[in-house]
mmCIF file of C-alpha atoms in Angstrom:
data_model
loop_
_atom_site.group_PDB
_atom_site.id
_atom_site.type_symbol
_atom_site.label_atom_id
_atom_site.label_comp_id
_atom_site.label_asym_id
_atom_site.label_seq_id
_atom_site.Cartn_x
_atom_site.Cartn_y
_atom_site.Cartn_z
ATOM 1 C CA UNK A 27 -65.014 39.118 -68.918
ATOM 2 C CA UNK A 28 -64.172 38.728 -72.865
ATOM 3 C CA UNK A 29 -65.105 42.381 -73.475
ATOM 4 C CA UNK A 30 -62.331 43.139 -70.803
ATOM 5 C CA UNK A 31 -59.579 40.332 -72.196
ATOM 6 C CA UNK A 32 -60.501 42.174 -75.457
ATOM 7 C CA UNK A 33 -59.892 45.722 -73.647
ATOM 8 C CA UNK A 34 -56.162 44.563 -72.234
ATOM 9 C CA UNK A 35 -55.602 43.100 -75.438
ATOM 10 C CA UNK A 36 -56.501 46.127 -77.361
ATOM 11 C CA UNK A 37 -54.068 48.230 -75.031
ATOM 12 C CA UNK A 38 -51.404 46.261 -75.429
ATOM 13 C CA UNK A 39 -51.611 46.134 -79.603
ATOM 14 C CA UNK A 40 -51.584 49.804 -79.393
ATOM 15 C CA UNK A 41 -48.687 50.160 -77.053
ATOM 16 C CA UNK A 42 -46.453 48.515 -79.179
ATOM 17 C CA UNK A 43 -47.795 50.113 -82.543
ATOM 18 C CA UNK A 44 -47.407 53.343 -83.446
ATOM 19 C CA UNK A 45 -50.288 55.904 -84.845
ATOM 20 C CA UNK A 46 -50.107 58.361 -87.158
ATOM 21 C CA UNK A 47 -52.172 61.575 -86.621
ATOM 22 C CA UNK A 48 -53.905 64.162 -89.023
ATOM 23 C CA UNK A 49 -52.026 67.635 -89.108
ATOM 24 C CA UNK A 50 -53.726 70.470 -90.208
ATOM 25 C CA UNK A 51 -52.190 71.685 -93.720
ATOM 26 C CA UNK A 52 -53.537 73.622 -95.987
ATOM 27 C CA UNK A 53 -56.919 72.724 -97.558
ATOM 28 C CA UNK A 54 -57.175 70.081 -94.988
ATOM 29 C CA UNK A 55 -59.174 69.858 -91.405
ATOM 30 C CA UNK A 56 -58.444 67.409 -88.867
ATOM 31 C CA UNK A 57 -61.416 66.279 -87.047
ATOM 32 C CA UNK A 58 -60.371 64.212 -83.482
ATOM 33 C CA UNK A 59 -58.385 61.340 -85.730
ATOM 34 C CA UNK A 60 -59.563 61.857 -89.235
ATOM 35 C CA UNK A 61 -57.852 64.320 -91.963
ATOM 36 C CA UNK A 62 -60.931 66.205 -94.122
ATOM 37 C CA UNK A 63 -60.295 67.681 -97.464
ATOM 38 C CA UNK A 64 -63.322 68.704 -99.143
ATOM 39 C CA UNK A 65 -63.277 70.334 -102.727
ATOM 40 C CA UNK A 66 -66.273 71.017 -105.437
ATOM 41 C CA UNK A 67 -65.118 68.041 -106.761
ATOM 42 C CA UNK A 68 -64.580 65.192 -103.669
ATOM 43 C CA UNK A 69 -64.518 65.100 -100.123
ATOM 44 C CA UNK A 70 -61.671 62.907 -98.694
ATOM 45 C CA UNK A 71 -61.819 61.958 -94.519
ATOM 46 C CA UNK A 72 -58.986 59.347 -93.866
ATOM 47 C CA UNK A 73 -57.380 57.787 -90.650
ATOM 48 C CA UNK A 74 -55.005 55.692 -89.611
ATOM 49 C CA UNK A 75 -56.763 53.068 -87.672
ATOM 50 C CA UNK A 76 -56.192 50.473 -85.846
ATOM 51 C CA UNK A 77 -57.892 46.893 -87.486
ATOM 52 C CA UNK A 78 -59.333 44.972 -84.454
ATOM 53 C CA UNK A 79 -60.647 42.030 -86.488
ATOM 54 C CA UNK A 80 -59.176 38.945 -87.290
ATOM 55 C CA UNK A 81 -56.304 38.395 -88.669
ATOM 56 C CA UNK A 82 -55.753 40.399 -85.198
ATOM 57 C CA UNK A 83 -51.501 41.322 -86.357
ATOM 58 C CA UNK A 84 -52.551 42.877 -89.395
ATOM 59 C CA UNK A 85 -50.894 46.056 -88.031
ATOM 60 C CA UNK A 86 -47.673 44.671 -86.937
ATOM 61 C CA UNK A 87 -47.408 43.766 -90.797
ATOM 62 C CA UNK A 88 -48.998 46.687 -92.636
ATOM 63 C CA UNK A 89 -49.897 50.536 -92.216
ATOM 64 C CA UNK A 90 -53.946 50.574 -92.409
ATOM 65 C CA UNK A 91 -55.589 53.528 -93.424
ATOM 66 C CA UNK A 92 -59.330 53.927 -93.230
ATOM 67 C CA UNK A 93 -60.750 55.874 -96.260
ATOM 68 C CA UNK A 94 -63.941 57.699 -97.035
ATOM 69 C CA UNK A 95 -64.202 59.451 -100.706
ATOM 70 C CA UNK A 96 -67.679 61.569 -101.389
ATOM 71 C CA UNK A 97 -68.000 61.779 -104.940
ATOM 72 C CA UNK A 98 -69.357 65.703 -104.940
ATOM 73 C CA UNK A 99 -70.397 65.783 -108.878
ATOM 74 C CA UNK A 100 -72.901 64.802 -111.417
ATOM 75 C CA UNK A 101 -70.773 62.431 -113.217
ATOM 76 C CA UNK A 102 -68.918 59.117 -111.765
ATOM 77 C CA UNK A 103 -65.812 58.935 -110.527
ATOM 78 C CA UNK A 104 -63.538 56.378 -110.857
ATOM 79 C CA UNK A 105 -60.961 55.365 -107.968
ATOM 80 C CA UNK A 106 -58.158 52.946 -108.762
ATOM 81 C CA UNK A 107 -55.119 51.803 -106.532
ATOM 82 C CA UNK A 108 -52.907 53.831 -108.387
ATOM 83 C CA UNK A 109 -55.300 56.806 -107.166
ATOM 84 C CA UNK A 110 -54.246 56.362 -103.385
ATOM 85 C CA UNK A 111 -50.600 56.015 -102.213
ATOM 86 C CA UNK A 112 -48.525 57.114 -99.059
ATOM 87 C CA UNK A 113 -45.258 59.178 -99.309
ATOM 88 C CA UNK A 114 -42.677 59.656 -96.655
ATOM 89 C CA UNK A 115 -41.068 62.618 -95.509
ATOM 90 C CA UNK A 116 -38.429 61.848 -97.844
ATOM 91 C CA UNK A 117 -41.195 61.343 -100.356
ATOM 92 C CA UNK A 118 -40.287 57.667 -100.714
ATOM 93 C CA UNK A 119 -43.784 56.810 -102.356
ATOM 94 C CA UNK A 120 -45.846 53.161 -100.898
ATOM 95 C CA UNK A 121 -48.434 51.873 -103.420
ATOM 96 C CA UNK A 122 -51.560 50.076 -102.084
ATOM 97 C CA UNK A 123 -51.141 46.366 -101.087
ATOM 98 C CA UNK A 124 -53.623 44.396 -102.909
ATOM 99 C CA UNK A 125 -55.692 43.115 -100.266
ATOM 100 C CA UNK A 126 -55.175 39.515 -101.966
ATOM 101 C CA UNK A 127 -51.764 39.754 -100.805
ATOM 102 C CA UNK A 128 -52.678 40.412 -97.499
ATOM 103 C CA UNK A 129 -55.352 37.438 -97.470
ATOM 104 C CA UNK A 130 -52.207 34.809 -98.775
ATOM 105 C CA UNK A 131 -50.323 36.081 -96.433
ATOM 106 C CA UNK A 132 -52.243 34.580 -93.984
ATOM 107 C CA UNK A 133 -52.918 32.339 -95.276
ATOM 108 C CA UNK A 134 -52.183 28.857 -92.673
ATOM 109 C CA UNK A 135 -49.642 26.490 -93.336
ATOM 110 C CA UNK A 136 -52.290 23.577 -92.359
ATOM 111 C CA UNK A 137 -53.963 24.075 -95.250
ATOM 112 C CA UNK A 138 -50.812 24.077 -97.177
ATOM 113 C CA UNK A 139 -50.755 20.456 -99.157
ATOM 114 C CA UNK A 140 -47.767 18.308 -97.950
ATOM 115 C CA UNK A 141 -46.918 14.957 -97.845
ATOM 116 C CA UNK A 142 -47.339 14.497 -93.805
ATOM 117 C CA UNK A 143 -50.578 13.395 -93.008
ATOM 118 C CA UNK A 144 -53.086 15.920 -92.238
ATOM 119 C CA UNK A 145 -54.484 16.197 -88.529
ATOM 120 C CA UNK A 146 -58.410 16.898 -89.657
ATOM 121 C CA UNK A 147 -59.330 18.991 -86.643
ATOM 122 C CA UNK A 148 -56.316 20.769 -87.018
ATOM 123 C CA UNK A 149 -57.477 21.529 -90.985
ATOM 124 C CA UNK A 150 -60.686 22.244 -90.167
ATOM 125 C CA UNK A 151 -59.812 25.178 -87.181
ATOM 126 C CA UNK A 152 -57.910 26.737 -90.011
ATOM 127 C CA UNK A 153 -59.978 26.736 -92.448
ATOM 128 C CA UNK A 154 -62.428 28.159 -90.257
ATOM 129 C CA UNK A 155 -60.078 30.363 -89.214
ATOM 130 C CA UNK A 156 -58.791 31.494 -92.507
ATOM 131 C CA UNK A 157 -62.449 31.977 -93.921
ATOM 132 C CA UNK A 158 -63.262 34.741 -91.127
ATOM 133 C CA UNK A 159 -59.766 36.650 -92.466
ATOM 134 C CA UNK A 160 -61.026 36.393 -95.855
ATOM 135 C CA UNK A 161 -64.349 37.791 -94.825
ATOM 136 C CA UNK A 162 -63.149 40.607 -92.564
ATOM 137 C CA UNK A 163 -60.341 41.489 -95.173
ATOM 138 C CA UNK A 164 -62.799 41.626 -97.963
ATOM 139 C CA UNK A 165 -65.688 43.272 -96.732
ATOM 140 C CA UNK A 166 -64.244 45.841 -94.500
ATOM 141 C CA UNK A 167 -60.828 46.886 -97.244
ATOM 142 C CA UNK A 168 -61.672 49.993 -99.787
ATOM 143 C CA UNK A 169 -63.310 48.614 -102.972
ATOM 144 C CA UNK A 170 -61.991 50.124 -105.762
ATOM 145 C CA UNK A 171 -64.159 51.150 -108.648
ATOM 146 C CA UNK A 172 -66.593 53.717 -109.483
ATOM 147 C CA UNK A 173 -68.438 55.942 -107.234
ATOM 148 C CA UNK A 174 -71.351 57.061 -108.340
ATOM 149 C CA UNK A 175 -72.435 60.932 -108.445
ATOM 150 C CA UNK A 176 -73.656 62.432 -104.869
ATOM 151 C CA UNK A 177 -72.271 58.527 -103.324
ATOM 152 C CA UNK A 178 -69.325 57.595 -101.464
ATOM 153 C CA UNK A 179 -66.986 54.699 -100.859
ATOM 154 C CA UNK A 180 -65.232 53.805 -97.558
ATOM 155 C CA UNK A 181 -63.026 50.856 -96.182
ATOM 156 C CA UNK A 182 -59.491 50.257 -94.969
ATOM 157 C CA UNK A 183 -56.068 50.382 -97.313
ATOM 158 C CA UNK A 184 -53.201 48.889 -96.572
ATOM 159 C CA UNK A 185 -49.713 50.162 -97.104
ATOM 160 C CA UNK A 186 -46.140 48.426 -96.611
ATOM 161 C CA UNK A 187 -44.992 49.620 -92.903
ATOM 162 C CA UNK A 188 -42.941 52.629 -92.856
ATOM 163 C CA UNK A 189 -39.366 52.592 -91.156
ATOM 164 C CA UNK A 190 -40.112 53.001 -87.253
ATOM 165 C CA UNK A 191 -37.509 56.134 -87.179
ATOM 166 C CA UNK A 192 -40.248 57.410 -89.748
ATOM 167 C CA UNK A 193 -42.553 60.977 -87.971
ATOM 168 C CA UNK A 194 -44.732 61.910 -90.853
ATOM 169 C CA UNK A 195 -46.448 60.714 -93.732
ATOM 170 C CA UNK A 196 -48.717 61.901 -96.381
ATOM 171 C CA UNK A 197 -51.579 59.929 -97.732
ATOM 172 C CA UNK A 198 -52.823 61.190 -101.373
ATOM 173 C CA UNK A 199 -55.940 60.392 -102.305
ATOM 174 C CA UNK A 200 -56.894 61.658 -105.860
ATOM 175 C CA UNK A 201 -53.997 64.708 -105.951
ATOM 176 C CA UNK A 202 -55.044 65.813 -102.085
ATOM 177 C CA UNK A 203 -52.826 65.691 -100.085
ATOM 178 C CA UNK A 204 -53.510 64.498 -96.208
ATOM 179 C CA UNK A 205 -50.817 64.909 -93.613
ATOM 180 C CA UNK A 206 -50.185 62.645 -90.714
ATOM 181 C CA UNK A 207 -47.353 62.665 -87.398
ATOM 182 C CA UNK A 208 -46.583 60.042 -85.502
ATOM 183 C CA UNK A 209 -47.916 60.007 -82.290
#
């Protein structure tokens, strides 16, 4: 019964979200939902994917992107935020949300010191509550750093949502360029 309430629930987060798909552009491969680059140097698969974890309206407030980078060489590599944006078709560039943002964004208003007296259960749900984000945010979002040679890196990153009237983007990942429509 929950893994059907989980089903209709899924269905009905996707109906109202939108999806961006991989196009095939030069250099690139799209592979079902995932865009592939692959160079000497790195290969790149990316998605726009839907989070199904709590906080469970993460993508009614952000654009997640799941990443994978393959570092191909003998010598680290070294991935920063700055390394990864999102461009519109107007070339409008997003930056990466930190994913701290996204974790105080969530963060509940019972835990939020105010005068009124606290209602301890209430607290204690929250916290509870607030914890699992913090978990799920942190463990599952693209950890930036180095990648050592022959190793790879993978997680979700979060961008700003684009304007609903918006039908492509392109996600760069270290100069290569992955293009996405709006299905």
């Amino acid at each position: 019964m929950k893994k059907m309430l989980l089903f209709i629930a899924l269905a009905l987060v996707a109906g109202c979200s939108y999806r961006f798909m991989p196009v095939n552009n030069p250099g690139s491969v799209d592979s079902n939902e995932f865009a592939v680059i692959e160079t000497d140097s790195i290969t790149v698969i990316a998605a726009n994917s839907f989070w199904n974890q709590a906080p469970s309206n993460v993508t009614d407030q952000f654009l997640p992107f799941q990443v994978i980078i393959q570092n191909n060489t003998a010598a680290p590599l070294k991935v920063t935020p700055q390394d990864i944006t999102l461009q519109d078709h107007l070339k409008n560039q997003y930056d990466v949300v930190p994913i701290e943002m996204i974790i105080g964004f969530y963060k509940p208003s019972e835990l939020v010191i105010t005068s009124a007296m606290p209602n301890p259960q209430e607290q204690e749900n929250a916290w509870n509550q607030w914890q699992e984000i913090q978990q799920n945010l942190t463990s599952d979002s693209f950890h930036f750093g180095t990648i050592q040679p022959g190793a790879r890196k993978q997680g979700f990153v979060f961008f700003h949502r684009l304007p609903s009237s918006e039908k492509t983007c392109t996600l760069n990942v270290l100069s290569q360029e992955l293009l996405f429509q709006r299905k």
